[in-house]
CSV table of C-alpha atoms in Angstrom, one decimal:
chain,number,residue,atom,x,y,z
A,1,UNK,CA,99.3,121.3,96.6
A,2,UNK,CA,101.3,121.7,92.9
A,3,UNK,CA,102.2,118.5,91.4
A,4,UNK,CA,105.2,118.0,89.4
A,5,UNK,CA,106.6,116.4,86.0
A,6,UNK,CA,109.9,114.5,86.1
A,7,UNK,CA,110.4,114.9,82.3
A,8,UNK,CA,108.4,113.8,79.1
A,9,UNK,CA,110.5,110.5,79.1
A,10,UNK,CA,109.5,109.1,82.8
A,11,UNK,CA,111.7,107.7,85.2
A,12,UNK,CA,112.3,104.1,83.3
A,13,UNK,CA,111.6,104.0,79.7
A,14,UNK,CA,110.4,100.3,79.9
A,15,UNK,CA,108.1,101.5,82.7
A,16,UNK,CA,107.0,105.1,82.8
A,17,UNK,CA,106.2,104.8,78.8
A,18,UNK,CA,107.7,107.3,76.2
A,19,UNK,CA,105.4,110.5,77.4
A,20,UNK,CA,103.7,111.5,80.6
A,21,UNK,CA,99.7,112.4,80.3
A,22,UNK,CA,99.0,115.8,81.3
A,23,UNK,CA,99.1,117.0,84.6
A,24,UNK,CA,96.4,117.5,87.3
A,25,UNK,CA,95.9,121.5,86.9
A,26,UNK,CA,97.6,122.9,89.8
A,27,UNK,CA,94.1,124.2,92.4
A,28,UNK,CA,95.6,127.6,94.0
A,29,UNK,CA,93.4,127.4,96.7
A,30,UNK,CA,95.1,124.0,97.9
A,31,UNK,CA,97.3,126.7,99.1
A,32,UNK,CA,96.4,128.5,102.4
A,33,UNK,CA,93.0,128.1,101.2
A,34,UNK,CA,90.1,125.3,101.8
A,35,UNK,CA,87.5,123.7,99.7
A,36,UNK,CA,83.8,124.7,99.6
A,37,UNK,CA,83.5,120.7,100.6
A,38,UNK,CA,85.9,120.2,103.1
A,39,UNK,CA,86.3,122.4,106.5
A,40,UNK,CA,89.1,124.8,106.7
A,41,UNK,CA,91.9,122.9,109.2
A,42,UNK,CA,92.1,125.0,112.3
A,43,UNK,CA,94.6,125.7,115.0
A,44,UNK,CA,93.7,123.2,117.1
A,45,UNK,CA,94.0,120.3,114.2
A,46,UNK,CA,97.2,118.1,114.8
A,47,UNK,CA,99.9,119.4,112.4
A,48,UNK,CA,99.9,116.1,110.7
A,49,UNK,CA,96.0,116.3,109.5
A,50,UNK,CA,96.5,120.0,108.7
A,51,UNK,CA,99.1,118.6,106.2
A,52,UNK,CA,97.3,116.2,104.5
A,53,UNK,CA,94.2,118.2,104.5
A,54,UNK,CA,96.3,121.2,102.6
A,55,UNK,CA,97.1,118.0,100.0
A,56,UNK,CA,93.9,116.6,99.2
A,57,UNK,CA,90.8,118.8,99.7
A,58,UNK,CA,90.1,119.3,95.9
A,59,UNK,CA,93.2,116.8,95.2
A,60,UNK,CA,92.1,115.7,91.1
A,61,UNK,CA,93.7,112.6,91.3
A,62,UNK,CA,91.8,109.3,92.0
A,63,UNK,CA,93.7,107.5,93.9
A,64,UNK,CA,93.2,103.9,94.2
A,65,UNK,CA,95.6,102.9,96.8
A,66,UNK,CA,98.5,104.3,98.8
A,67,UNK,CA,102.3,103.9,101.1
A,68,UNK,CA,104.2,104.8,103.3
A,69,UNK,CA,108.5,105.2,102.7
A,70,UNK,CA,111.1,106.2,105.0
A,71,UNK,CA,114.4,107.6,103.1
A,72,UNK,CA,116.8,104.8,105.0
A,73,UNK,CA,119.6,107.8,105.2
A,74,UNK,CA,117.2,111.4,104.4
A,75,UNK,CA,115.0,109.7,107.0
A,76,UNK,CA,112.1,111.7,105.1
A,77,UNK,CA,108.6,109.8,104.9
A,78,UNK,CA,107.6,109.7,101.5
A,79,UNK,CA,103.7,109.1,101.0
A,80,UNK,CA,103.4,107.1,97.7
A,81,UNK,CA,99.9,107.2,95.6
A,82,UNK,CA,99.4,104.7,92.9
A,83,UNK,CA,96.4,106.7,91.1
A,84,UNK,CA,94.5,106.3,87.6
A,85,UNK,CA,97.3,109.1,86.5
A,86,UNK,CA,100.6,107.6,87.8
A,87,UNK,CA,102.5,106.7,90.5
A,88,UNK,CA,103.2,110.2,92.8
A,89,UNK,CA,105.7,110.3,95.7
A,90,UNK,CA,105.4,113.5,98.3
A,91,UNK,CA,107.7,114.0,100.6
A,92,UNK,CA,105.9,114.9,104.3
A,93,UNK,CA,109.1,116.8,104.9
A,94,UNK,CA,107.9,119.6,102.2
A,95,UNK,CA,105.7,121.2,104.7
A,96,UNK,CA,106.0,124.4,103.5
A,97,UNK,CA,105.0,123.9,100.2
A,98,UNK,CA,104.0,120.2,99.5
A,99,UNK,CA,104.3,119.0,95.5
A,100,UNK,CA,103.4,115.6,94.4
A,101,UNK,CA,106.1,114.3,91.9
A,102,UNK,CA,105.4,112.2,89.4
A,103,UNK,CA,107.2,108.9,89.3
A,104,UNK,CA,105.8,106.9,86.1
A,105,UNK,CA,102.2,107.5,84.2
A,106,UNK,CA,101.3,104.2,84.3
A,107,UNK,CA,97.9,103.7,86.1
A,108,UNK,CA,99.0,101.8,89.3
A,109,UNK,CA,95.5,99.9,90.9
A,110,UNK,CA,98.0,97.9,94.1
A,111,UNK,CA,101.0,98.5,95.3
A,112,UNK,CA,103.1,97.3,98.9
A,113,UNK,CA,105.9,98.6,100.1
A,114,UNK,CA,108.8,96.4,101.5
A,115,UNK,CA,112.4,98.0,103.0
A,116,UNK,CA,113.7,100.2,99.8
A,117,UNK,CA,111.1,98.2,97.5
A,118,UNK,CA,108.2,99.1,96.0
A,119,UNK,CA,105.5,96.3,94.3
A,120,UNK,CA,102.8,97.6,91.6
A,121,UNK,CA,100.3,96.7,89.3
A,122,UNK,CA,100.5,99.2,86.6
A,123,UNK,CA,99.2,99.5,83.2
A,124,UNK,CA,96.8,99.3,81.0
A,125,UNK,CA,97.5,95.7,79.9
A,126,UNK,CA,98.0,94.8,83.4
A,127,UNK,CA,101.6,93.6,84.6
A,128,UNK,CA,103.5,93.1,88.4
A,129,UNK,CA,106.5,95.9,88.7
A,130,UNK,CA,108.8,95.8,90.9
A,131,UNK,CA,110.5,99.3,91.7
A,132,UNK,CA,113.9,100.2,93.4
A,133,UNK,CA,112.8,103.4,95.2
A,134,UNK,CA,115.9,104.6,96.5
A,135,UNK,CA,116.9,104.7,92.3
A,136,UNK,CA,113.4,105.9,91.9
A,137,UNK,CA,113.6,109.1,94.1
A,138,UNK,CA,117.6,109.6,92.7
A,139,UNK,CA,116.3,109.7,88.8
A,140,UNK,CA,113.8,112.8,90.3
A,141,UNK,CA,116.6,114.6,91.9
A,142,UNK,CA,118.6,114.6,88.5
A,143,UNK,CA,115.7,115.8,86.8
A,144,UNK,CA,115.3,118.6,89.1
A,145,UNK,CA,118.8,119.3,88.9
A,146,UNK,CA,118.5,118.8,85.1
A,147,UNK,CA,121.5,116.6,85.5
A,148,UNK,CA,122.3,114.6,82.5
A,149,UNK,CA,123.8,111.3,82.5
A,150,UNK,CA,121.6,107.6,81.7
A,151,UNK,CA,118.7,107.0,83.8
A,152,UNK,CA,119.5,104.3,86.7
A,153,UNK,CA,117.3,101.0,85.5
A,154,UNK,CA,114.7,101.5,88.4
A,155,UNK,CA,111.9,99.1,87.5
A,156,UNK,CA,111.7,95.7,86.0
A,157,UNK,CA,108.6,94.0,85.1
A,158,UNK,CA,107.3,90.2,86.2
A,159,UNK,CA,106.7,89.2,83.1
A,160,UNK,CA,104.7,86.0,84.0
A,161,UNK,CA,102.1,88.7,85.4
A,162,UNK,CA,100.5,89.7,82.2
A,163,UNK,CA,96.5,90.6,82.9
A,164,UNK,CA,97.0,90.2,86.7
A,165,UNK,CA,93.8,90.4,88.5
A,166,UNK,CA,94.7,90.6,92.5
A,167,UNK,CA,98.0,90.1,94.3
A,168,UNK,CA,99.3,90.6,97.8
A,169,UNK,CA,102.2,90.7,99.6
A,170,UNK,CA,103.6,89.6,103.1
A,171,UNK,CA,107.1,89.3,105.4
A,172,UNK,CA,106.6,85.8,107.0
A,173,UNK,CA,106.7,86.1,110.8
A,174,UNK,CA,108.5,83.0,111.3
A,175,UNK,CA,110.8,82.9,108.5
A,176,UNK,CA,111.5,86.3,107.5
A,177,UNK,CA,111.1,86.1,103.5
A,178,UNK,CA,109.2,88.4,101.3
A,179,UNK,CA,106.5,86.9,99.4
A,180,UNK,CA,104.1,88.0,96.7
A,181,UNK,CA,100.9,85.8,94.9
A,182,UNK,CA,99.4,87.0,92.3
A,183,UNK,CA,96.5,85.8,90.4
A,184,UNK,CA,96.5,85.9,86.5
A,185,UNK,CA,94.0,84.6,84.3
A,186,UNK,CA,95.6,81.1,83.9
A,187,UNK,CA,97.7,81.0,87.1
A,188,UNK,CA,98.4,81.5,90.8
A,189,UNK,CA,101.8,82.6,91.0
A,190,UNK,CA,104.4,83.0,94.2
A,191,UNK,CA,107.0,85.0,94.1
A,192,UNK,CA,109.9,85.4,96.4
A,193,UNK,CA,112.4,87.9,96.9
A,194,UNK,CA,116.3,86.4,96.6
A,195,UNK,CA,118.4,89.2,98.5
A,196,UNK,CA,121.3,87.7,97.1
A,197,UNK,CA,119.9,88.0,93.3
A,198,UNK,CA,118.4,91.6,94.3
A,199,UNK,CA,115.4,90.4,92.1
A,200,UNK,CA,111.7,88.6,92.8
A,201,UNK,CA,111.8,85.0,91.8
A,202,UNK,CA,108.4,82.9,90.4
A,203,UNK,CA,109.0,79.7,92.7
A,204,UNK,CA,105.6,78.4,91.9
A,205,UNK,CA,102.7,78.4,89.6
A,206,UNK,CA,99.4,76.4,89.7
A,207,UNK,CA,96.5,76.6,87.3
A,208,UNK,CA,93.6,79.1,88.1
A,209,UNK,CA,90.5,77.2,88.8
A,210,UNK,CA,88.9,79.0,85.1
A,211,UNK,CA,89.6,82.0,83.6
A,212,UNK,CA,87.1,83.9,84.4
A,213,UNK,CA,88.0,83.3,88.6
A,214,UNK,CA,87.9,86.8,90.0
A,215,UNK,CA,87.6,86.3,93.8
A,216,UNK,CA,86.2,89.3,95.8
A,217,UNK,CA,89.1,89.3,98.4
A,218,UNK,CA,93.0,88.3,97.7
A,219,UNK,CA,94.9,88.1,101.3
A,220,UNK,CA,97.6,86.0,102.9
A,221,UNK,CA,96.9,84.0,105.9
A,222,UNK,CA,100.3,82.9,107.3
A,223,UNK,CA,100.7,79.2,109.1
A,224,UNK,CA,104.1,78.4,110.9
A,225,UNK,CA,104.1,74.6,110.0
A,226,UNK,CA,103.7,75.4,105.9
A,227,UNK,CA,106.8,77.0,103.9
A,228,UNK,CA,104.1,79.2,101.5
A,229,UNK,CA,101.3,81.1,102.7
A,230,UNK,CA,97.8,80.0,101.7
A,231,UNK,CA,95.1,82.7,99.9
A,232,UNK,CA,92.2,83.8,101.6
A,233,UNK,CA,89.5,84.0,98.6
A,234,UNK,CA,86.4,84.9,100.6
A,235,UNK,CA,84.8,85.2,104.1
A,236,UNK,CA,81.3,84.4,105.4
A,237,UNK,CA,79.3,84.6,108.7
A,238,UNK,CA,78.9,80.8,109.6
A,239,UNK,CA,77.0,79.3,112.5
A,240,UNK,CA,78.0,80.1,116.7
A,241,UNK,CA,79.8,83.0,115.9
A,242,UNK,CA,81.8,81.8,113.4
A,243,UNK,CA,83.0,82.9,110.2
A,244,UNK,CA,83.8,80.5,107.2
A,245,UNK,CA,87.0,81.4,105.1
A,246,UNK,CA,87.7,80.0,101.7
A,247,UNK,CA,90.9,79.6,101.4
A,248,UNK,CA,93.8,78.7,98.5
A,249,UNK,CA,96.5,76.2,99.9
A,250,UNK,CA,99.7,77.1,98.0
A,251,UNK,CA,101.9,75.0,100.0
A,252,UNK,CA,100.2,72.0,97.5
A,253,UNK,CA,100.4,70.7,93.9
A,254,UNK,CA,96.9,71.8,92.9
A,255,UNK,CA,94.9,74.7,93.2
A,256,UNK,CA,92.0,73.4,95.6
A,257,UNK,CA,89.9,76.3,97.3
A,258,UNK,CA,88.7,74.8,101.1
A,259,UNK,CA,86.8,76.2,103.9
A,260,UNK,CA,87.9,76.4,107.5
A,261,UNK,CA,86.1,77.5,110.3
A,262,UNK,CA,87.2,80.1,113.0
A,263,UNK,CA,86.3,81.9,115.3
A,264,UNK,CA,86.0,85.8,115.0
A,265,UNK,CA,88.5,86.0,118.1
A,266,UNK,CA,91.3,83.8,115.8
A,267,UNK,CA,90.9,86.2,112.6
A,268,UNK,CA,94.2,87.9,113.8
A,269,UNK,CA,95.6,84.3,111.6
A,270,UNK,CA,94.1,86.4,108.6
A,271,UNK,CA,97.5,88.7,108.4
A,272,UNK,CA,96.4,92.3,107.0
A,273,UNK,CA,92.7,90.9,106.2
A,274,UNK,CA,90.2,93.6,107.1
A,275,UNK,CA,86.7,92.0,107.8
A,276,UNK,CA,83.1,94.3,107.5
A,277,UNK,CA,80.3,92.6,109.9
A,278,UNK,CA,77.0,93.7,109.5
């Protein structure tokens, strides 16, 4: 797989920075060719694996987390890597000859996808971005075309974010809006998206319990009788079968981390939360 520059000044010149680091050398053998580590995809390996495999055996980026796009009018897939080098888009149609293009060369450590939206934590000095990918994916195609005219304003920072830790993001079943919390070092903050004002809205912040609160899991649990989700912070084995969930109630005035009791059967309340049992 090659990977591509958009241009030395990035996508968004609040975002992508004022220069792009240098590249991920392009690895010839990612093309037709296996590495020593991984096993060569054969015929009988679905077409899809055989793809991803060409991709990254040997890929030198580290990737920290990952999304899936669909083009609402290409109807192309895009896969999206947030890595310590940027944010990369690929489009899965490009079977042929598949080339990861750089979008910004911020280090991205979380993103979530949501419709033609894309949510990051990017940077250094860590902030929230919020990221118009259809604009996104139009600055590339300029670029390619070497088209010149002003860049389309593509991101926009949160900038109540600065030095988030964790954040997560969720659709509400029961009343359709898009919500994102994110923890900083002084706050729990919810965000919601306001169609109308095509822009994420901070709707609430409580105080963090100290600064130094890092919690080792950051996941919305979803409850149809509250209007904001609560925070799952961490999850134990109890007694019977049980498990013990710390949660943070956002629906309140204070920040005030409880424990409820469930069993492992009702962990499908736990929306996207991904449990190891030993």
């Amino acid at each position: 797989v090659s990977t591509q520059s958009t241009g030395s000044s990035g996508i968004n010149a609040e975002y992508g920075g004022s220069s792009a680091p240098p590249l991920p050398p392009r690895n010839p053998s990612l093309k037709g060719a296996s590495s020593s580590s991984s096993p060569a995809p054969t015929a009988a390996t679905p077409a899809r694996a055989r793809f991803f495999t060409k991709i990254f055996s040997g890929c030198p980026l580290n990737i920290n987390c990952a999304g899936v796009w669909t083009h609402p009018s290409k109807e192309h897939t895009y896969v999206l890597l947030g890595t310590e080098q940027g944010l990369y888009t690929l489009d899965t149609a490009t079977r042929d000859d598949p080339t990861m293009i750089i979008l910004s060369s911020k280090r991205v450590t979380w993103l979530n996808v949501f419709d033609n939206w894309l949510l990051t934590i990017s940077g250094d000095h860590t902030y929230v971005y919020s990221h118009n990918l259809l604009l996104l994916h139009e600055n590339v195609k300029d670029e390619e075309r070497q088209v010149v005219r002003k860049k389309l304003m593509a991101s926009s920072r949160l900038n109540e974010t600065k030095g988030v830790k964790k954040a997560c993001a969720i659709v509400n079943p029961f009343t359709k809006e898009y919500t994102c919390c994110v923890l900083t070092t002084t706050s729990f903050l919810l965000y919601m998206w306001r169609p109308d004002k095509v822009k994420f809205e901070c709707i609430k912040a409580l105080n963090a319990p100290s600064p130094d609160f890092n919690p080792p899991l950051f996941e919305t649990i979803i409850r149809s009788d509250e209007a904001f989700p609560s925070i799952c912070v961490a999850v134990y084995q109890g007694e019977n079968n049980r498990l013990i969930l710390e949660q943070v109630n956002l629906n309140g005035s204070s920040v005030f981390i409880s424990q409820h009791s469930t069993l492992h059967s009702l962990l499908t309340l736990c929306t996207r939360l991904r449990v190891t049992r030993s």
